[in-house]
PDB file of C-alpha atoms in Angstrom:
ATOM      1  CA  UNK A  11     -62.611  94.489 -54.504  1.00  0.00           C
ATOM      2  CA  UNK A  12     -62.559  91.455 -56.817  1.00  0.00           C
ATOM      3  CA  UNK A  13     -59.264  89.684 -57.469  1.00  0.00           C
ATOM      4  CA  UNK A  14     -57.871  90.962 -54.118  1.00  0.00           C
ATOM      5  CA  UNK A  15     -56.720  88.092 -51.548  1.00  0.00           C
ATOM      6  CA  UNK A  16     -57.321  88.532 -48.089  1.00  0.00           C
ATOM      7  CA  UNK A  17     -54.880  86.489 -46.232  1.00  0.00           C
ATOM      8  CA  UNK A  18     -55.748  84.970 -42.469  1.00  0.00           C
ATOM      9  CA  UNK A  19     -53.194  85.423 -39.412  1.00  0.00           C
ATOM     10  CA  UNK A  20     -53.063  83.455 -36.094  1.00  0.00           C
ATOM     11  CA  UNK A  21     -51.554  85.376 -33.200  1.00  0.00           C
ATOM     12  CA  UNK A  22     -51.347  83.386 -29.854  1.00  0.00           C
ATOM     13  CA  UNK A  23     -51.715  85.276 -26.984  1.00  0.00           C
ATOM     14  CA  UNK A  24     -53.019  88.250 -28.731  1.00  0.00           C
ATOM     15  CA  UNK A  25     -55.488  89.241 -25.882  1.00  0.00           C
ATOM     16  CA  UNK A  26     -53.121  91.796 -24.577  1.00  0.00           C
ATOM     17  CA  UNK A  27     -49.326  93.166 -24.562  1.00  0.00           C
ATOM     18  CA  UNK A  28     -47.145  92.528 -27.456  1.00  0.00           C
ATOM     19  CA  UNK A  29     -49.577  89.967 -29.191  1.00  0.00           C
ATOM     20  CA  UNK A  30     -52.318  92.484 -29.101  1.00  0.00           C
ATOM     21  CA  UNK A  31     -50.288  95.066 -30.839  1.00  0.00           C
ATOM     22  CA  UNK A  32     -49.131  92.541 -33.529  1.00  0.00           C
ATOM     23  CA  UNK A  33     -52.925  91.340 -34.185  1.00  0.00           C
ATOM     24  CA  UNK A  34     -53.942  95.044 -34.559  1.00  0.00           C
ATOM     25  CA  UNK A  35     -50.896  95.707 -36.635  1.00  0.00           C
ATOM     26  CA  UNK A  36     -51.577  92.914 -38.852  1.00  0.00           C
ATOM     27  CA  UNK A  37     -55.541  94.057 -38.981  1.00  0.00           C
ATOM     28  CA  UNK A  38     -54.043  97.310 -40.173  1.00  0.00           C
ATOM     29  CA  UNK A  39     -52.153  95.601 -42.824  1.00  0.00           C
ATOM     30  CA  UNK A  40     -55.502  94.358 -44.276  1.00  0.00           C
ATOM     31  CA  UNK A  41     -55.540  90.715 -42.465  1.00  0.00           C
ATOM     32  CA  UNK A  42     -58.287  88.617 -41.328  1.00  0.00           C
ATOM     33  CA  UNK A  43     -56.896  88.203 -37.848  1.00  0.00           C
ATOM     34  CA  UNK A  44     -57.615  85.428 -35.407  1.00  0.00           C
ATOM     35  CA  UNK A  45     -57.189  86.738 -32.064  1.00  0.00           C
ATOM     36  CA  UNK A  46     -55.532  83.468 -29.959  1.00  0.00           C
ATOM     37  CA  UNK A  47     -56.660  83.670 -26.437  1.00  0.00           C
ATOM     38  CA  UNK A  48     -57.249  81.123 -23.645  1.00  0.00           C
ATOM     39  CA  UNK A  49     -59.882  83.436 -22.258  1.00  0.00           C
ATOM     40  CA  UNK A  50     -62.411  83.853 -24.840  1.00  0.00           C
ATOM     41  CA  UNK A  51     -64.064  87.135 -23.125  1.00  0.00           C
ATOM     42  CA  UNK A  52     -60.705  88.927 -23.280  1.00  0.00           C
ATOM     43  CA  UNK A  53     -60.079  88.085 -26.964  1.00  0.00           C
ATOM     44  CA  UNK A  54     -63.323  88.953 -27.724  1.00  0.00           C
ATOM     45  CA  UNK A  55     -62.734  92.479 -26.356  1.00  0.00           C
ATOM     46  CA  UNK A  56     -59.720  92.808 -28.434  1.00  0.00           C
ATOM     47  CA  UNK A  57     -61.143  91.488 -31.803  1.00  0.00           C
ATOM     48  CA  UNK A  58     -64.352  93.892 -31.175  1.00  0.00           C
ATOM     49  CA  UNK A  59     -61.932  96.915 -30.944  1.00  0.00           C
ATOM     50  CA  UNK A  60     -60.232  95.647 -34.158  1.00  0.00           C
ATOM     51  CA  UNK A  61     -63.628  95.253 -35.992  1.00  0.00           C
ATOM     52  CA  UNK A  62     -64.588  98.983 -34.525  1.00  0.00           C
ATOM     53  CA  UNK A  63     -61.579 100.590 -35.810  1.00  0.00           C
ATOM     54  CA  UNK A  64     -62.183  98.999 -39.595  1.00  0.00           C
ATOM     55  CA  UNK A  65     -60.431  95.904 -39.264  1.00  0.00           C
ATOM     56  CA  UNK A  66     -61.349  92.211 -39.505  1.00  0.00           C
ATOM     57  CA  UNK A  67     -60.709  90.057 -36.552  1.00  0.00           C
ATOM     58  CA  UNK A  68     -62.389  87.033 -34.633  1.00  0.00           C
ATOM     59  CA  UNK A  69     -61.456  85.255 -31.544  1.00  0.00           C
ATOM     60  CA  UNK A  70     -60.216  81.529 -31.187  1.00  0.00           C
ATOM     61  CA  UNK A  71     -60.047  80.109 -27.959  1.00  0.00           C
ATOM     62  CA  UNK A  72     -56.490  78.319 -28.016  1.00  0.00           C
ATOM     63  CA  UNK A  73     -54.519  77.080 -25.182  1.00  0.00           C
ATOM     64  CA  UNK A  74     -50.958  76.485 -26.718  1.00  0.00           C
ATOM     65  CA  UNK A  75     -49.949  73.775 -24.075  1.00  0.00           C
ATOM     66  CA  UNK A  76     -52.955  71.825 -25.075  1.00  0.00           C
ATOM     67  CA  UNK A  77     -52.576  69.519 -28.133  1.00  0.00           C
ATOM     68  CA  UNK A  78     -56.091  69.032 -28.577  1.00  0.00           C
ATOM     69  CA  UNK A  79     -56.799  72.925 -28.360  1.00  0.00           C
ATOM     70  CA  UNK A  80     -54.080  73.263 -31.390  1.00  0.00           C
ATOM     71  CA  UNK A  81     -55.846  70.458 -33.196  1.00  0.00           C
ATOM     72  CA  UNK A  82     -59.263  71.898 -32.672  1.00  0.00           C
ATOM     73  CA  UNK A  83     -58.170  75.244 -34.053  1.00  0.00           C
ATOM     74  CA  UNK A  84     -56.281  73.766 -36.964  1.00  0.00           C
ATOM     75  CA  UNK A  85     -59.373  71.817 -38.006  1.00  0.00           C
ATOM     76  CA  UNK A  86     -61.542  74.696 -38.073  1.00  0.00           C
ATOM     77  CA  UNK A  87     -59.289  77.373 -39.678  1.00  0.00           C
ATOM     78  CA  UNK A  88     -57.344  75.181 -42.157  1.00  0.00           C
ATOM     79  CA  UNK A  89     -56.052  78.120 -44.106  1.00  0.00           C
ATOM     80  CA  UNK A  90     -53.942  80.299 -42.042  1.00  0.00           C
ATOM     81  CA  UNK A  91     -51.259  82.206 -43.987  1.00  0.00           C
ATOM     82  CA  UNK A  92     -49.723  83.726 -40.979  1.00  0.00           C
ATOM     83  CA  UNK A  93     -48.826  82.218 -37.870  1.00  0.00           C
ATOM     84  CA  UNK A  94     -47.362  84.396 -34.844  1.00  0.00           C
ATOM     85  CA  UNK A  95     -46.284  82.424 -32.016  1.00  0.00           C
ATOM     86  CA  UNK A  96     -46.400  84.926 -29.149  1.00  0.00           C
ATOM     87  CA  UNK A  97     -47.978  83.426 -26.278  1.00  0.00           C
ATOM     88  CA  UNK A  98     -45.071  82.849 -23.530  1.00  0.00           C
ATOM     89  CA  UNK A  99     -44.497  82.271 -20.095  1.00  0.00           C
ATOM     90  CA  UNK A 100     -41.822  83.372 -17.830  1.00  0.00           C
ATOM     91  CA  UNK A 101     -41.030  81.179 -14.882  1.00  0.00           C
ATOM     92  CA  UNK A 102     -38.888  82.161 -11.618  1.00  0.00           C
ATOM     93  CA  UNK A 103     -36.180  80.000  -9.707  1.00  0.00           C
ATOM     94  CA  UNK A 104     -33.147  78.091 -10.666  1.00  0.00           C
ATOM     95  CA  UNK A 105     -33.694  75.809 -13.389  1.00  0.00           C
ATOM     96  CA  UNK A 106     -32.388  72.739 -11.307  1.00  0.00           C
ATOM     97  CA  UNK A 107     -34.965  73.848  -8.417  1.00  0.00           C
ATOM     98  CA  UNK A 108     -37.887  74.245 -10.464  1.00  0.00           C
ATOM     99  CA  UNK A 109     -40.676  71.750 -10.080  1.00  0.00           C
ATOM    100  CA  UNK A 110     -41.305  69.382 -12.609  1.00  0.00           C
ATOM    101  CA  UNK A 111     -45.041  70.956 -13.296  1.00  0.00           C
ATOM    102  CA  UNK A 112     -43.336  74.244 -13.661  1.00  0.00           C
ATOM    103  CA  UNK A 113     -40.965  72.777 -16.294  1.00  0.00           C
ATOM    104  CA  UNK A 114     -43.671  70.979 -18.234  1.00  0.00           C
ATOM    105  CA  UNK A 115     -45.574  73.887 -18.458  1.00  0.00           C
ATOM    106  CA  UNK A 116     -42.937  76.376 -19.601  1.00  0.00           C
ATOM    107  CA  UNK A 117     -41.547  73.871 -22.138  1.00  0.00           C
ATOM    108  CA  UNK A 118     -45.078  73.168 -23.470  1.00  0.00           C
ATOM    109  CA  UNK A 119     -45.863  77.132 -23.605  1.00  0.00           C
ATOM    110  CA  UNK A 120     -42.478  78.358 -25.066  1.00  0.00           C
ATOM    111  CA  UNK A 121     -41.444  75.454 -27.238  1.00  0.00           C
ATOM    112  CA  UNK A 122     -43.814  72.376 -27.784  1.00  0.00           C
ATOM    113  CA  UNK A 123     -46.936  74.785 -28.530  1.00  0.00           C
ATOM    114  CA  UNK A 124     -45.213  76.475 -31.059  1.00  0.00           C
ATOM    115  CA  UNK A 125     -43.695  73.418 -32.796  1.00  0.00           C
ATOM    116  CA  UNK A 126     -47.142  72.015 -32.882  1.00  0.00           C
ATOM    117  CA  UNK A 127     -48.675  74.777 -34.266  1.00  0.00           C
ATOM    118  CA  UNK A 128     -45.884  75.009 -37.133  1.00  0.00           C
ATOM    119  CA  UNK A 129     -46.666  71.251 -37.701  1.00  0.00           C
ATOM    120  CA  UNK A 130     -50.341  71.555 -38.008  1.00  0.00           C
ATOM    121  CA  UNK A 131     -50.275  74.969 -40.181  1.00  0.00           C
ATOM    122  CA  UNK A 132     -47.217  74.730 -42.353  1.00  0.00           C
ATOM    123  CA  UNK A 133     -48.018  71.967 -44.985  1.00  0.00           C
ATOM    124  CA  UNK A 134     -51.081  74.118 -45.815  1.00  0.00           C
ATOM    125  CA  UNK A 135     -48.627  77.141 -46.587  1.00  0.00           C
ATOM    126  CA  UNK A 136     -46.247  74.993 -48.384  1.00  0.00           C
ATOM    127  CA  UNK A 137     -49.086  73.629 -50.418  1.00  0.00           C
ATOM    128  CA  UNK A 138     -50.516  77.238 -51.137  1.00  0.00           C
ATOM    129  CA  UNK A 139     -47.271  78.541 -52.034  1.00  0.00           C
ATOM    130  CA  UNK A 140     -47.345  81.242 -49.253  1.00  0.00           C
ATOM    131  CA  UNK A 141     -46.800  81.307 -45.582  1.00  0.00           C
ATOM    132  CA  UNK A 142     -45.112  83.585 -42.596  1.00  0.00           C
ATOM    133  CA  UNK A 143     -44.404  82.245 -39.193  1.00  0.00           C
ATOM    134  CA  UNK A 144     -43.009  84.372 -36.677  1.00  0.00           C
ATOM    135  CA  UNK A 145     -41.385  83.276 -33.265  1.00  0.00           C
ATOM    136  CA  UNK A 146     -41.628  85.527 -30.553  1.00  0.00           C
ATOM    137  CA  UNK A 147     -38.308  84.650 -29.085  1.00  0.00           C
ATOM    138  CA  UNK A 148     -36.096  86.818 -26.696  1.00  0.00           C
ATOM    139  CA  UNK A 149     -32.426  87.831 -26.410  1.00  0.00           C
ATOM    140  CA  UNK A 150     -32.541  85.488 -23.351  1.00  0.00           C
ATOM    141  CA  UNK A 151     -32.762  82.534 -25.850  1.00  0.00           C
ATOM    142  CA  UNK A 152     -29.542  83.435 -27.159  1.00  0.00           C
ATOM    143  CA  UNK A 153     -26.791  80.707 -26.079  1.00  0.00           C
ATOM    144  CA  UNK A 154     -24.273  83.085 -24.620  1.00  0.00           C
ATOM    145  CA  UNK A 155     -27.249  85.095 -22.644  1.00  0.00           C
ATOM    146  CA  UNK A 156     -29.595  82.265 -21.243  1.00  0.00           C
ATOM    147  CA  UNK A 157     -32.294  84.032 -19.396  1.00  0.00           C
ATOM    148  CA  UNK A 158     -33.835  82.698 -15.600  1.00  0.00           C
ATOM    149  CA  UNK A 159     -34.948  79.434 -14.773  1.00  0.00           C
ATOM    150  CA  UNK A 160     -36.444  77.224 -17.622  1.00  0.00           C
ATOM    151  CA  UNK A 161     -37.533  80.751 -19.636  1.00  0.00           C
ATOM    152  CA  UNK A 162     -33.665  80.892 -21.684  1.00  0.00           C
ATOM    153  CA  UNK A 163     -33.877  77.479 -22.113  1.00  0.00           C
ATOM    154  CA  UNK A 164     -37.038  77.240 -23.977  1.00  0.00           C
ATOM    155  CA  UNK A 165     -36.564  80.380 -25.833  1.00  0.00           C
ATOM    156  CA  UNK A 166     -33.353  78.543 -27.076  1.00  0.00           C
ATOM    157  CA  UNK A 167     -35.327  75.949 -27.980  1.00  0.00           C
ATOM    158  CA  UNK A 168     -37.868  78.101 -29.855  1.00  0.00           C
ATOM    159  CA  UNK A 169     -34.919  79.306 -31.470  1.00  0.00           C
ATOM    160  CA  UNK A 170     -33.610  75.968 -32.448  1.00  0.00           C
ATOM    161  CA  UNK A 171     -36.941  75.462 -33.775  1.00  0.00           C
ATOM    162  CA  UNK A 172     -37.024  78.234 -36.410  1.00  0.00           C
ATOM    163  CA  UNK A 173     -33.813  77.432 -37.619  1.00  0.00           C
ATOM    164  CA  UNK A 174     -34.815  73.559 -38.216  1.00  0.00           C
ATOM    165  CA  UNK A 175     -38.347  74.661 -39.626  1.00  0.00           C
ATOM    166  CA  UNK A 176     -37.067  77.224 -41.707  1.00  0.00           C
ATOM    167  CA  UNK A 177     -34.524  74.253 -43.296  1.00  0.00           C
ATOM    168  CA  UNK A 178     -37.703  72.067 -43.899  1.00  0.00           C
ATOM    169  CA  UNK A 179     -39.982  74.276 -45.438  1.00  0.00           C
ATOM    170  CA  UNK A 180     -39.779  75.931 -49.105  1.00  0.00           C
ATOM    171  CA  UNK A 181     -38.630  79.498 -49.368  1.00  0.00           C
ATOM    172  CA  UNK A 182     -42.048  80.414 -49.854  1.00  0.00           C
ATOM    173  CA  UNK A 183     -42.745  79.770 -46.299  1.00  0.00           C
ATOM    174  CA  UNK A 184     -40.730  82.304 -44.006  1.00  0.00           C
ATOM    175  CA  UNK A 185     -39.667  81.237 -40.698  1.00  0.00           C
ATOM    176  CA  UNK A 186     -38.067  83.927 -38.630  1.00  0.00           C
ATOM    177  CA  UNK A 187     -37.674  84.439 -34.761  1.00  0.00           C
ATOM    178  CA  UNK A 188     -37.835  87.834 -33.171  1.00  0.00           C
ATOM    179  CA  UNK A 189     -36.565  89.468 -29.808  1.00  0.00           C
ATOM    180  CA  UNK A 190     -39.131  92.540 -28.963  1.00  0.00           C
ATOM    181  CA  UNK A 191     -36.514  93.756 -26.303  1.00  0.00           C
ATOM    182  CA  UNK A 192     -37.875  94.908 -22.724  1.00  0.00           C
ATOM    183  CA  UNK A 193     -41.666  95.596 -22.976  1.00  0.00           C
ATOM    184  CA  UNK A 194     -44.214  96.998 -20.561  1.00  0.00           C
ATOM    185  CA  UNK A 195     -46.333  94.307 -20.363  1.00  0.00           C
ATOM    186  CA  UNK A 196     -47.614  91.929 -17.454  1.00  0.00           C
ATOM    187  CA  UNK A 197     -44.599  89.695 -18.170  1.00  0.00           C
ATOM    188  CA  UNK A 198     -41.953  92.390 -18.716  1.00  0.00           C
ATOM    189  CA  UNK A 199     -43.499  94.900 -15.765  1.00  0.00           C
ATOM    190  CA  UNK A 200     -44.009  98.569 -15.629  1.00  0.00           C
ATOM    191  CA  UNK A 201     -40.326  99.723 -15.558  1.00  0.00           C
ATOM    192  CA  UNK A 202     -39.538  98.172 -19.050  1.00  0.00           C
ATOM    193  CA  UNK A 203     -37.879 100.502 -21.415  1.00  0.00           C
ATOM    194  CA  UNK A 204     -40.340  99.933 -24.333  1.00  0.00           C
ATOM    195  CA  UNK A 205     -44.017 100.139 -25.128  1.00  0.00           C
ATOM    196  CA  UNK A 206     -46.174  97.091 -26.619  1.00  0.00           C
ATOM    197  CA  UNK A 207     -46.134  98.835 -29.883  1.00  0.00           C
ATOM    198  CA  UNK A 208     -42.254  98.965 -29.957  1.00  0.00           C
ATOM    199  CA  UNK A 209     -42.019  95.430 -29.027  1.00  0.00           C
ATOM    200  CA  UNK A 210     -44.514  94.132 -31.778  1.00  0.00           C
ATOM    201  CA  UNK A 211     -43.042  96.303 -34.823  1.00  0.00           C
ATOM    202  CA  UNK A 212     -40.557  93.540 -35.579  1.00  0.00           C
ATOM    203  CA  UNK A 213     -43.229  90.908 -35.430  1.00  0.00           C
ATOM    204  CA  UNK A 214     -45.755  92.919 -37.791  1.00  0.00           C
ATOM    205  CA  UNK A 215     -42.582  93.394 -40.209  1.00  0.00           C
ATOM    206  CA  UNK A 216     -41.807  89.754 -40.332  1.00  0.00           C
ATOM    207  CA  UNK A 217     -45.233  88.541 -40.472  1.00  0.00           C
ATOM    208  CA  UNK A 218     -45.735  90.660 -43.796  1.00  0.00           C
ATOM    209  CA  UNK A 219     -42.332  90.188 -45.429  1.00  0.00           C
ATOM    210  CA  UNK A 220     -42.095  90.105 -49.429  1.00  0.00           C
ATOM    211  CA  UNK A 221     -41.351  86.964 -51.342  1.00  0.00           C
ATOM    212  CA  UNK A 222     -37.403  88.230 -51.441  1.00  0.00           C
ATOM    213  CA  UNK A 223     -37.438  88.720 -47.552  1.00  0.00           C
ATOM    214  CA  UNK A 224     -35.076  86.475 -45.267  1.00  0.00           C
ATOM    215  CA  UNK A 225     -35.935  83.040 -43.488  1.00  0.00           C
ATOM    216  CA  UNK A 226     -34.705  81.112 -40.640  1.00  0.00           C
ATOM    217  CA  UNK A 227     -33.395  84.421 -39.069  1.00  0.00           C
ATOM    218  CA  UNK A 228     -33.414  86.489 -35.488  1.00  0.00           C
ATOM    219  CA  UNK A 229     -34.042  89.548 -35.553  1.00  0.00           C
ATOM    220  CA  UNK A 230     -34.698  92.882 -33.252  1.00  0.00           C
ATOM    221  CA  UNK A 231     -36.084  96.214 -34.343  1.00  0.00           C
ATOM    222  CA  UNK A 232     -35.744  94.665 -38.130  1.00  0.00           C
ATOM    223  CA  UNK A 233     -32.319  93.987 -38.074  1.00  0.00           C
ATOM    224  CA  UNK A 234     -30.655  90.476 -37.657  1.00  0.00           C
ATOM    225  CA  UNK A 235     -29.035  89.764 -34.301  1.00  0.00           C
ATOM    226  CA  UNK A 236     -26.769  86.815 -32.977  1.00  0.00           C
ATOM    227  CA  UNK A 237     -28.426  83.232 -32.194  1.00  0.00           C
ATOM    228  CA  UNK A 238     -25.302  83.061 -29.624  1.00  0.00           C
ATOM    229  CA  UNK A 239     -25.579  86.538 -27.829  1.00  0.00           C
ATOM    230  CA  UNK A 240     -28.703  87.930 -28.951  1.00  0.00           C
TER     231      UNK A 240
END
């Protein structure tokens, strides 16, 4: 249709679980979805399925722990309107006992990767006067409820990034964090109480907020929750 703007969304870790369902949800809202995946083949399967169901999607090879990979995506897809930082890593063990490699990788995936993606994509959003950034965090990132190992610490870092980025970007670029709850994914395990579709719902909502929507908040089930208690 002439005059209709088709916005582009990048969803990291969109080849399975919550990320896949957010990608599918955004496609149903009419967005062109970039299925971010370290493994191109699994991303291709999701993109093909979205296209077969009448949506619009393509795969982008993206390792959020690799700054050169982030730079490559930013250069080839400069007009991203919606960024969903979904890729995450759950480590095991005590924070004080984790190896340096595990600490570095968890920090890169859960914190620095999202930050560098925001730094790469948000200037264009601000210039165009529209942007939606969703950081998939966790109640385990709340300061009074920190999760195991480096996971809780890096999700708290992601929450802090959310607050700071929202304060530095114009109101036209909404930056929010979300807790999907305990979801039946490879990370959450088969005993989790929520389906991936339920976990993704708040992410799709935040990624499609109207101009009057909130920014700089933390949400579960589309309701604001506390940064301290999750």
